[in-house]
Coordinates of C-alpha atoms and ligand atoms in Angstrom, one line a residue:
M1 CA -33.0 19.0 18.6
S2 CA -35.3 21.9 17.6
P3 CA -34.3 24.3 14.8
G4 CA -33.9 27.1 17.3
E5 CA -31.0 25.2 19.0
R6 CA -29.0 24.9 15.8
S7 CA -26.4 27.4 14.9
A8 CA -28.2 28.9 11.9
P9 CA -25.8 29.1 9.0
P10 CA -26.1 32.0 6.5
W11 CA -26.6 29.7 3.6
G12 CA -29.8 27.9 4.7
V13 CA -31.8 26.9 7.7
C14 CA -34.2 24.2 8.6
T15 CA -37.6 24.7 6.8
E16 CA -39.5 22.5 9.3
T17 CA -42.7 24.3 10.3
P18 CA -43.9 24.2 14.0
Q19 CA -46.5 21.6 13.3
Q20 CA -44.0 19.3 11.6
R21 CA -41.8 19.4 14.6
E22 CA -42.0 16.4 17.0
P23 CA -42.9 17.6 20.5
A24 CA -40.0 17.7 23.0
V25 CA -41.4 14.8 25.0
T26 CA -41.6 11.3 23.6
I27 CA -44.8 9.4 22.9
Y28 CA -44.1 7.4 26.0
E29 CA -43.8 10.4 28.1
R30 CA -47.1 11.7 26.8
S31 CA -48.8 8.6 28.1
V32 CA -51.8 9.1 30.4
P33 CA -53.3 6.0 32.2
G34 CA -56.6 5.0 30.7
R35 CA -56.3 7.0 27.4
R36 CA -57.1 4.8 24.4
A37 CA -56.8 5.1 20.7
A38 CA -59.4 2.3 20.1
A39 CA -61.5 0.0 22.2
A40 CA -61.8 -3.6 21.1
V41 CA -65.3 -5.0 21.3
G42 CA -65.9 -8.4 22.8
S43 CA -65.4 -11.2 20.3
G44 CA -68.4 -13.2 21.5
V45 CA -66.2 -16.3 21.5
G46 CA -65.7 -18.0 24.8
E47 CA -62.8 -16.7 26.8
T48 CA -60.0 -19.2 27.0
P49 CA -57.4 -18.3 29.6
L50 CA -54.2 -17.3 27.8
A51 CA -52.2 -19.7 30.0
E52 CA -54.1 -22.6 28.3
L53 CA -53.2 -21.4 24.8
I54 CA -49.6 -20.5 25.4
E55 CA -47.1 -22.1 27.7
Q56 CA -46.6 -20.1 31.0
R57 CA -42.9 -19.5 30.3
F58 CA -43.7 -17.6 27.1
L59 CA -46.2 -15.2 28.9
R60 CA -45.2 -11.8 30.3
S61 CA -45.4 -11.4 34.0
E62 CA -46.9 -8.0 33.6
P63 CA -48.4 -6.2 30.6
A64 CA -46.1 -4.4 28.1
A65 CA -45.5 -0.8 29.0
L66 CA -47.1 0.8 25.9
P67 CA -48.0 4.4 25.7
E68 CA -51.6 5.2 26.5
V69 CA -52.6 7.9 24.1
S70 CA -55.7 9.1 22.2
E71 CA -56.3 8.3 18.5
P72 CA -55.5 11.8 17.2
E73 CA -52.2 11.8 19.1
I74 CA -51.1 8.5 17.6
V75 CA -52.2 9.6 14.1
R76 CA -50.3 12.9 14.4
H77 CA -47.2 11.1 15.8
Y78 CA -46.9 8.8 12.9
N79 CA -47.9 11.4 10.3
R80 CA -45.1 13.7 11.6
L81 CA -42.6 10.9 11.6
S82 CA -43.5 9.9 8.0
R83 CA -42.8 13.5 6.9
R84 CA -39.4 13.7 8.5
N85 CA -38.0 11.1 6.1
F86 CA -37.1 11.4 2.4
D87 CA -39.2 9.3 0.1
L88 CA -39.7 8.8 -3.6
D89 CA -43.1 10.4 -3.4
S90 CA -41.6 13.7 -2.4
G91 CA -38.4 13.9 -4.4
F92 CA -35.9 12.5 -6.9
Y93 CA -34.1 9.5 -5.4
P94 CA -31.3 8.4 -7.7
L95 CA -29.9 5.7 -5.4
G96 CA -27.6 3.6 -7.6
S97 CA -28.2 -0.1 -7.7
C98 CA -31.5 0.3 -5.8
T99 CA -33.8 1.3 -8.7
M100 CA -36.0 3.7 -6.9
K101 CA -38.6 3.9 -9.8
H102 CA -42.0 5.3 -9.3
N103 CA -44.6 2.8 -7.9
P104 CA -47.7 3.2 -10.1
R105 CA -50.8 3.7 -8.0
L106 CA -52.7 1.3 -10.2
N107 CA -50.6 -1.5 -8.7
E108 CA -51.6 -0.4 -5.2
R109 CA -55.2 -0.4 -6.1
V110 CA -55.0 -3.9 -7.4
A111 CA -53.0 -5.2 -4.5
A112 CA -55.5 -3.7 -2.1
L113 CA -58.5 -5.5 -3.6
P114 CA -60.0 -7.6 -0.7
G115 CA -59.5 -10.9 -2.7
H116 CA -55.8 -10.1 -2.7
A117 CA -55.2 -8.3 0.5
R118 CA -57.3 -10.3 2.8
L119 CA -56.6 -13.8 1.5
H120 CA -55.3 -15.9 4.4
P121 CA -52.1 -17.8 3.5
A122 CA -53.5 -21.0 4.9
T123 CA -56.6 -20.9 2.6
D124 CA -57.3 -24.2 0.9
P125 CA -55.8 -23.9 -2.6
A126 CA -59.1 -25.0 -4.1
L127 CA -60.6 -21.7 -2.6
A128 CA -57.7 -19.6 -3.7
Q129 CA -57.6 -20.4 -7.4
G130 CA -57.3 -16.8 -8.5
A131 CA -54.2 -16.2 -6.4
L132 CA -52.6 -19.4 -7.6
A133 CA -53.4 -18.4 -11.2
L134 CA -51.7 -15.1 -10.6
M135 CA -48.6 -16.7 -9.2
W136 CA -48.5 -19.3 -12.0
R137 CA -48.7 -16.5 -14.6
L138 CA -46.1 -14.5 -12.9
Q139 CA -43.7 -17.5 -12.9
G140 CA -44.3 -17.8 -16.6
A141 CA -43.8 -14.0 -17.3
L142 CA -40.5 -14.1 -15.4
A143 CA -39.3 -17.2 -17.2
A144 CA -40.1 -15.3 -20.5
V145 CA -38.2 -12.2 -19.3
T146 CA -35.1 -14.2 -18.3
G147 CA -35.2 -16.7 -21.1
L148 CA -35.0 -19.6 -18.6
A149 CA -37.1 -22.7 -18.0
E150 CA -38.7 -22.5 -14.6
V151 CA -39.2 -20.0 -11.8
S152 CA -39.7 -20.3 -8.0
L153 CA -41.3 -17.3 -6.2
Q154 CA -40.1 -18.5 -2.8
P155 CA -37.2 -16.2 -2.0
S156 CA -38.2 -13.0 -0.3
A157 CA -35.3 -10.7 -1.3
G158 CA -32.5 -10.4 -3.8
S159 CA -30.0 -11.8 -1.3
H160 CA -32.4 -14.6 -0.4
G161 CA -32.6 -15.5 -4.1
E162 CA -28.8 -15.6 -4.2
L163 CA -28.8 -18.0 -1.4
A164 CA -31.4 -20.1 -3.1
G165 CA -29.3 -20.1 -6.3
L166 CA -26.2 -21.3 -4.5
L167 CA -28.1 -24.0 -2.6
V168 CA -29.5 -25.2 -6.0
T169 CA -25.9 -25.2 -7.3
R170 CA -24.8 -27.2 -4.3
A171 CA -27.5 -29.8 -4.8
W172 CA -26.6 -30.1 -8.5
H173 CA -22.9 -30.7 -7.8
A174 CA -23.7 -33.1 -4.9
D175 CA -26.0 -35.1 -7.3
R176 CA -23.0 -35.5 -9.6
G177 CA -20.7 -36.7 -6.8
Q178 CA -18.8 -33.4 -7.0
G179 CA -20.0 -31.7 -3.9
E180 CA -16.7 -32.1 -2.1
L181 CA -14.6 -31.1 -5.1
R182 CA -16.3 -27.9 -6.1
R183 CA -16.0 -25.5 -3.2
E184 CA -15.2 -22.1 -4.9
V185 CA -17.5 -19.4 -6.3
L186 CA -15.9 -16.9 -8.7
I187 CA -17.0 -13.3 -8.2
P188 CA -15.8 -10.2 -10.0
D189 CA -14.5 -7.5 -7.6
T190 CA -17.3 -5.1 -8.8
A191 CA -19.9 -7.4 -7.2
H192 CA -22.7 -6.1 -5.0
G193 CA -21.8 -6.8 -1.3
T194 CA -24.5 -9.4 -0.9
N195 CA -22.8 -11.7 -3.4
P196 CA -19.7 -12.5 -1.4
A197 CA -21.8 -12.6 1.8
T198 CA -24.1 -15.1 0.3
V199 CA -21.2 -17.3 -0.9
T200 CA -19.9 -17.4 2.6
M201 CA -23.3 -18.1 4.1
A202 CA -23.8 -21.0 1.7
G203 CA -20.5 -22.5 2.9
Y204 CA -18.5 -21.7 -0.2
T205 CA -15.2 -19.8 -0.6
V206 CA -15.1 -16.6 -2.6
V207 CA -12.5 -16.3 -5.3
K208 CA -12.2 -12.8 -6.6
V209 CA -11.9 -12.1 -10.3
A210 CA -10.2 -8.9 -11.4
T211 CA -11.8 -6.1 -13.5
D212 CA -10.1 -5.1 -16.7
G213 CA -9.4 -1.5 -17.8
A214 CA -12.8 -1.2 -19.5
G215 CA -14.7 -2.1 -16.4
G216 CA -15.6 -5.7 -17.4
V217 CA -14.4 -9.1 -16.2
D218 CA -10.7 -9.7 -16.8
L219 CA -10.8 -12.8 -19.0
A220 CA -7.2 -13.9 -18.4
D221 CA -7.8 -13.8 -14.7
L222 CA -11.1 -15.7 -15.1
R223 CA -9.4 -18.4 -17.2
A224 CA -6.7 -18.7 -14.6
K225 CA -9.2 -19.2 -11.7
A226 CA -11.9 -21.3 -13.3
G227 CA -11.2 -25.0 -12.9
P228 CA -12.2 -28.3 -11.2
S229 CA -12.9 -26.6 -7.9
T230 CA -15.3 -24.0 -9.4
A231 CA -18.8 -24.5 -8.2
A232 CA -20.2 -21.4 -9.9
L233 CA -19.6 -17.9 -11.3
M234 CA -21.8 -15.1 -9.9
V235 CA -21.9 -12.0 -12.1
T236 CA -24.0 -8.8 -12.2
N237 CA -24.6 -7.7 -15.7
P238 CA -24.7 -4.8 -16.3
N239 CA -22.3 -4.7 -13.4
T240 CA -22.2 -2.2 -10.6
L241 CA -20.2 0.2 -12.7
G242 CA -23.2 0.4 -15.0
I243 CA -21.4 -1.5 -17.8
F244 CA -22.8 -4.3 -19.9
D245 CA -19.9 -6.8 -20.2
P246 CA -19.1 -7.1 -24.0
N247 CA -17.5 -10.5 -23.3
I248 CA -20.4 -12.1 -21.6
S249 CA -20.8 -15.1 -23.9
E250 CA -17.1 -15.9 -23.6
I251 CA -17.4 -15.6 -19.8
T252 CA -20.2 -18.1 -19.6
A253 CA -18.4 -20.4 -22.0
I254 CA -15.2 -20.4 -19.9
V255 CA -17.1 -21.3 -16.7
R256 CA -19.4 -23.9 -18.4
A257 CA -16.3 -25.7 -19.8
A258 CA -14.9 -25.7 -16.3
G259 CA -18.0 -27.5 -15.0
G260 CA -19.5 -24.6 -12.9
T261 CA -23.0 -23.3 -12.9
L262 CA -23.7 -19.7 -14.1
Y263 CA -25.4 -17.3 -11.8
Y264 CA -26.7 -13.9 -13.0
D265 CA -27.4 -11.3 -10.4
G266 CA -30.5 -9.9 -12.1
A267 CA -31.3 -7.2 -9.4
N268 CA -30.5 -4.6 -12.1
L269 CA -32.6 -6.1 -14.9
N270 CA -34.0 -2.6 -15.4
A271 CA -31.4 -1.9 -18.0
V272 CA -32.0 -5.0 -20.1
M273 CA -35.7 -6.2 -19.7
G274 CA -37.1 -7.0 -23.1
R275 CA -33.7 -6.4 -24.8
S276 CA -31.5 -9.3 -23.7
R277 CA -32.0 -12.4 -21.7
P278 CA -29.6 -14.1 -19.3
G279 CA -30.8 -17.5 -20.5
D280 CA -29.7 -16.7 -24.1
M281 CA -26.3 -15.6 -22.7
G282 CA -25.8 -19.1 -21.3
F283 CA -26.8 -18.5 -17.6
D284 CA -28.4 -21.2 -15.4
I285 CA -29.7 -19.1 -12.6
V286 CA -31.0 -15.6 -12.3
H287 CA -32.6 -13.8 -9.3
L288 CA -34.9 -10.9 -10.0
N289 CA -35.7 -8.1 -7.5
L290 CA -39.4 -7.6 -8.0
H291 CA -39.0 -4.7 -5.6
K292 CA -36.6 -3.0 -8.0
S293 CA -37.2 -3.6 -11.7
F294 CA -40.9 -4.4 -11.3
S295 CA -41.9 -1.3 -9.2
Q296 CA -42.7 -1.8 -5.5
P297 CA -42.4 0.6 -2.6
H298 CA -39.1 -0.5 -1.1
G299 CA -36.3 0.7 1.1
G300 CA -36.8 1.1 4.8
G301 CA -37.4 -2.6 5.2
G302 CA -40.6 -3.0 3.2
P303 CA -41.4 -6.6 2.0
G304 CA -39.6 -7.7 -1.2
A305 CA -39.5 -10.7 -3.5
G306 CA -36.4 -12.2 -5.1
P307 CA -37.7 -15.0 -7.3
I308 CA -35.2 -17.2 -9.1
A309 CA -35.4 -18.5 -12.7
V310 CA -33.3 -21.5 -13.6
S311 CA -32.3 -23.5 -16.7
Q312 CA -33.7 -27.0 -17.4
R313 CA -30.8 -28.7 -15.9
L314 CA -31.3 -27.1 -12.5
A315 CA -35.1 -27.1 -12.4
P316 CA -35.3 -30.3 -10.4
Y317 CA -33.6 -28.6 -7.4
L318 CA -35.8 -25.5 -7.3
P319 CA -37.3 -24.5 -3.9
V320 CA -40.9 -25.5 -3.3
P321 CA -43.8 -24.8 -3.3
L322 CA -44.1 -23.9 -6.9
V323 CA -47.5 -23.4 -8.6
R324 CA -48.5 -25.8 -11.3
R325 CA -51.5 -25.9 -13.6
D326 CA -53.3 -29.2 -14.2
G327 CA -56.0 -28.6 -16.9
D328 CA -58.0 -25.7 -15.5
R329 CA -56.9 -26.2 -11.9
Y330 CA -53.9 -24.6 -10.2
Q331 CA -52.1 -26.3 -7.3
F332 CA -49.0 -26.2 -5.3
E333 CA -46.2 -28.5 -6.2
L334 CA -44.6 -29.7 -3.0
A335 CA -41.5 -31.6 -2.0
E336 CA -43.0 -35.0 -2.8
D337 CA -43.6 -33.8 -6.4
R338 CA -40.1 -32.5 -6.8
P339 CA -37.9 -34.9 -4.7
K340 CA -34.6 -33.2 -5.5
S341 CA -35.9 -29.8 -4.4
I342 CA -33.8 -27.9 -1.9
G343 CA -37.0 -27.5 0.0
R344 CA -38.7 -24.4 1.5
L345 CA -36.9 -21.1 2.2
R346 CA -39.7 -19.5 4.2
G347 CA -43.1 -20.0 5.6
F348 CA -46.0 -20.0 3.2
H349 CA -45.6 -18.9 -0.4
G350 CA -43.8 -15.6 -0.5
N351 CA -44.8 -11.9 -0.2
F352 CA -48.1 -12.2 -2.1
G353 CA -48.8 -8.4 -2.3
V354 CA -45.4 -8.0 -4.0
F355 CA -46.4 -10.6 -6.6
V356 CA -49.7 -8.8 -7.3
R357 CA -47.9 -5.5 -7.9
A358 CA -45.3 -7.0 -10.1
Y359 CA -47.9 -8.9 -12.1
A360 CA -50.0 -5.7 -12.5
Y361 CA -46.9 -3.8 -13.6
I362 CA -46.0 -6.5 -16.2
L363 CA -49.6 -6.6 -17.5
S364 CA -50.0 -2.9 -17.7
L365 CA -46.8 -2.4 -19.6
G366 CA -46.8 -5.5 -21.7
G367 CA -43.6 -6.9 -23.3
D368 CA -43.1 -3.8 -25.4
G369 CA -43.7 -1.6 -22.4
L370 CA -41.0 -3.4 -20.4
R371 CA -38.6 -3.0 -23.2
A372 CA -39.4 0.7 -23.5
A373 CA -38.9 1.1 -19.7
S374 CA -35.4 -0.4 -20.0
E375 CA -34.6 1.8 -23.0
D376 CA -35.8 4.9 -21.2
A377 CA -33.9 4.0 -18.0
V378 CA -30.7 3.7 -20.1
L379 CA -31.5 6.9 -22.0
N380 CA -32.2 8.9 -18.8
A381 CA -28.9 7.7 -17.3
N382 CA -26.9 8.6 -20.4
Y383 CA -28.6 12.0 -20.7
L384 CA -27.8 12.8 -17.1
L385 CA -24.2 11.5 -17.5
A386 CA -23.6 13.6 -20.6
R387 CA -25.0 16.7 -19.1
L388 CA -22.9 16.3 -15.9
L389 CA -19.7 15.6 -17.8
A390 CA -20.1 18.6 -20.0
G391 CA -20.0 20.9 -17.0
P392 CA -17.7 21.3 -13.9
A393 CA -18.5 17.7 -12.8
G394 CA -16.5 16.6 -15.8
R395 CA -13.4 17.9 -14.0
Y396 CA -14.2 17.3 -10.4
L397 CA -16.5 14.4 -10.5
P398 CA -15.7 12.4 -13.7
L399 CA -16.9 9.0 -14.8
A400 CA -14.8 6.2 -13.3
F401 CA -14.9 3.8 -16.2
G402 CA -15.8 4.0 -19.9
E403 CA -17.7 6.7 -21.7
R404 CA -21.3 5.7 -21.6
C405 CA -23.4 3.6 -19.3
M406 CA -26.5 1.4 -19.0
H407 CA -29.1 2.2 -16.4
E408 CA -26.6 3.8 -13.9
F409 CA -23.1 5.3 -13.8
V410 CA -20.3 5.7 -11.2
L411 CA -18.5 9.0 -10.8
S412 CA -15.3 9.4 -8.9
G413 CA -15.0 12.3 -6.5
A414 CA -11.2 11.8 -6.1
A415 CA -10.5 15.1 -8.0
A416 CA -13.0 17.0 -5.9
K417 CA -11.3 15.7 -2.7
R418 CA -7.9 16.6 -3.9
E419 CA -8.6 20.0 -5.6
L420 CA -11.6 21.3 -3.6
G421 CA -11.1 19.7 -0.3
V422 CA -14.6 18.1 -0.2
R423 CA -15.5 14.5 -0.1
T424 CA -18.2 12.6 -2.0
L425 CA -20.0 12.4 1.4
D426 CA -20.1 16.2 1.7
I427 CA -21.6 16.6 -1.8
A428 CA -24.1 13.9 -1.0
K429 CA -25.2 15.5 2.2
R430 CA -25.5 18.9 0.5
L431 CA -27.8 17.5 -2.1
L432 CA -30.4 17.0 0.6
D433 CA -30.6 20.8 1.0
Y434 CA -31.4 21.0 -2.7
G435 CA -34.3 18.6 -2.2
F436 CA -32.6 15.5 -3.7
H437 CA -31.9 12.2 -2.1
P438 CA -28.2 11.5 -2.5
P439 CA -27.0 8.8 -4.8
T440 CA -25.3 5.7 -3.5
V441 CA -21.8 6.7 -2.2
Y442 CA -18.5 4.8 -1.6
F443 CA -19.7 1.8 -3.7
P444 CA -18.4 0.0 -5.7
L445 CA -15.3 -0.2 -3.5
L446 CA -12.8 -0.2 -6.4
V447 CA -13.7 3.4 -7.3
E448 CA -12.2 6.1 -5.1
E449 CA -14.8 8.5 -3.6
A450 CA -17.5 6.7 -5.6
M451 CA -20.9 8.2 -6.4
M452 CA -23.3 5.9 -8.1
V453 CA -26.3 7.5 -9.8
E454 CA -29.4 5.7 -11.1
P455 CA -32.1 8.1 -12.3
T456 CA -34.6 5.4 -13.5
E457 CA -37.0 5.8 -16.4
T458 CA -39.8 7.5 -14.5
E459 CA -38.1 10.9 -14.0
T460 CA -38.7 13.8 -16.4
R461 CA -36.0 15.6 -18.3
E462 CA -36.8 18.7 -16.1
T463 CA -36.0 16.7 -13.0
L464 CA -32.7 15.5 -14.5
D465 CA -31.8 19.0 -15.5
A466 CA -32.6 20.3 -12.0
F467 CA -30.3 17.7 -10.6
V468 CA -27.5 18.8 -12.9
V469 CA -28.0 22.4 -11.7
A470 CA -27.8 21.3 -8.1
I471 CA -24.5 19.4 -8.6
E472 CA -23.1 22.4 -10.4
S473 CA -24.2 24.8 -7.7
I474 CA -22.6 22.6 -5.1
I475 CA -19.3 22.5 -6.9
A476 CA -19.4 26.3 -7.1
E477 CA -20.1 26.4 -3.3
A478 CA -17.2 24.1 -2.7
K479 CA -14.9 26.5 -4.6
Q480 CA -16.2 29.4 -2.6
D481 CA -16.1 27.8 0.8
P482 CA -15.8 24.0 1.4
E483 CA -17.1 24.4 4.9
I484 CA -20.6 24.9 3.4
L485 CA -20.5 21.3 2.2
R486 CA -18.7 19.9 5.2
N487 CA -21.4 21.0 7.6
A488 CA -24.4 20.0 5.3
P489 CA -27.2 19.2 5.5
Y490 CA -28.9 22.3 7.1
T491 CA -32.5 21.8 6.1
T492 CA -33.2 18.3 7.5
P493 CA -34.8 17.5 10.8
V494 CA -31.4 16.3 12.0
R495 CA -28.1 17.6 10.9
R496 CA -25.0 15.5 9.9
L497 CA -24.9 12.4 12.0
D498 CA -21.8 10.7 13.4
E499 CA -22.2 7.5 11.3
V500 CA -19.1 5.8 12.8
A501 CA -20.3 6.3 16.4
A502 CA -23.8 5.3 15.4
A503 CA -22.5 2.0 14.0
R504 CA -20.1 1.3 16.8
N505 CA -22.2 2.3 19.7
P506 CA -25.8 2.0 18.7
I507 CA -28.3 3.2 21.3
L508 CA -31.6 1.8 20.0
R509 CA -33.9 2.6 22.9
Q510 CA -34.5 5.6 25.0
G511 CA -33.2 5.7 28.6
W512 CA -36.7 4.9 30.0
T513 CA -37.8 2.1 32.2
A514 CA -41.1 0.4 32.7
G515 CA -42.8 1.4 35.9
Ligands
PLP601 C1 -30.2 -4.8 -4.4 C2 -29.2 -5.8 -4.9 C3 -29.0 -7.0 -4.4 C4 -29.7 -7.5 -3.1 O1 -31.1 -7.4 -3.1 P1 -31.9 -7.3 -1.7 O2 -33.3 -7.5 -2.1 O3 -31.6 -6.0 -1.1 O4 -31.4 -8.4 -0.8 C5 -28.2 -7.9 -5.0 N1 -27.4 -7.5 -6.1 C6 -27.6 -6.3 -6.6 C7 -26.8 -6.0 -7.8 C8 -28.5 -5.4 -6.1 O5 -28.6 -4.2 -6.6

């Protein structure tokens, strides 16, 4: 839809300029036979017919119908598309739980060095000693940050790390002849959605543990549910309410006494790096999201890394390959070196570019810098929270639990809905017109009309202040005319989408046929 077709509201219109607008015809419809963006030169290697390399049944009967366009056309097409999205490089992105911190450009420069970026994953380890050394040092740094014995870099995302952790747990119990007995995983009801999903995927049963009035794990409920069928406890700490559980040592003691392993969802390590360590709290397994706490471009499906760190007792089961140092040589430790390993979780060794950025981030900050990053993340969140609560948000969008927070906080828009007739979704959409990416909404599920805000340490006080002004202006608009919010956003390339219809009836390709 072009801006002209929209009913222009009096309170704001799309600011897209003509050259930012995508042409009315698609890139496919712009195709002209014979146009080329690039011409491949002959390789000089003998031409082996494709049919000899790939089985006939895997070959197309006719070439793929790709658009034939010139190089400037394709460059402009992608450039325009890239500017139609909201990204961290263009605005504040306080997406709770996702840690959208700035990605230092230094890390990009290091990751782009040819020795890193162009290394083939099948290179003989003897010729890739630098890369192996980097992975070995990263394993060591993450072990130090978590306070645990050993680290595997295999998992490619936080949720993949969760799966690895539960498979390690399963191997541990099976080794003790308790595999059949221990079928349950305890999870607080504040957990990130990936936790229960992983439990089911790993073949376990989820047992929900209640949250107490202060937003922590309900100890009485935990005591009642931990027992001989407990395989593990999975907790996020600070939890998704942004609260560090004051009873964490007691929680680990209860589950350890019941014979379960202790899993710490470390996706949100940004609040505690350099200050407290899951290993010291009694945990056995931690996954880290390198693409959150350790700065990586993420969101939109970019590659990630979810390494797991484990205690000594679980180290024999870690996924391989790991990197080991023998004297001054580095090598991969494979299944034959670690016979109880749960094996591989993916091809090759992980998303190496993500390792390089994370290692560059750790080295450039140092231990003190990591600690300062956590402290600033917590300070920024508490500053933003205090400023919001002191204004009209304190009445219409109050804090759901507690008084202070760690790196993020969860507001409840229940009063705004009741008294102003606007939902959290409406406030979130209106924020886009003010130039801010909306926070996470409707999560965690136990908070009515939840809005989860994580400012991160890399934002200035001026940005946080501007966000407060935006929220206050939006509440004032809601009082004046709630329709303003209900129809937002107005300034984005597309207006409010029908998310329910999009989920139930996804149309993922254009009505266009090859011909
Ligand atoms: C992001 C997140 C995950 C999942 O990580 P992915 O890399 O998205 O799979 C798990 N737990 C928590 C608390 C998270 O914030």
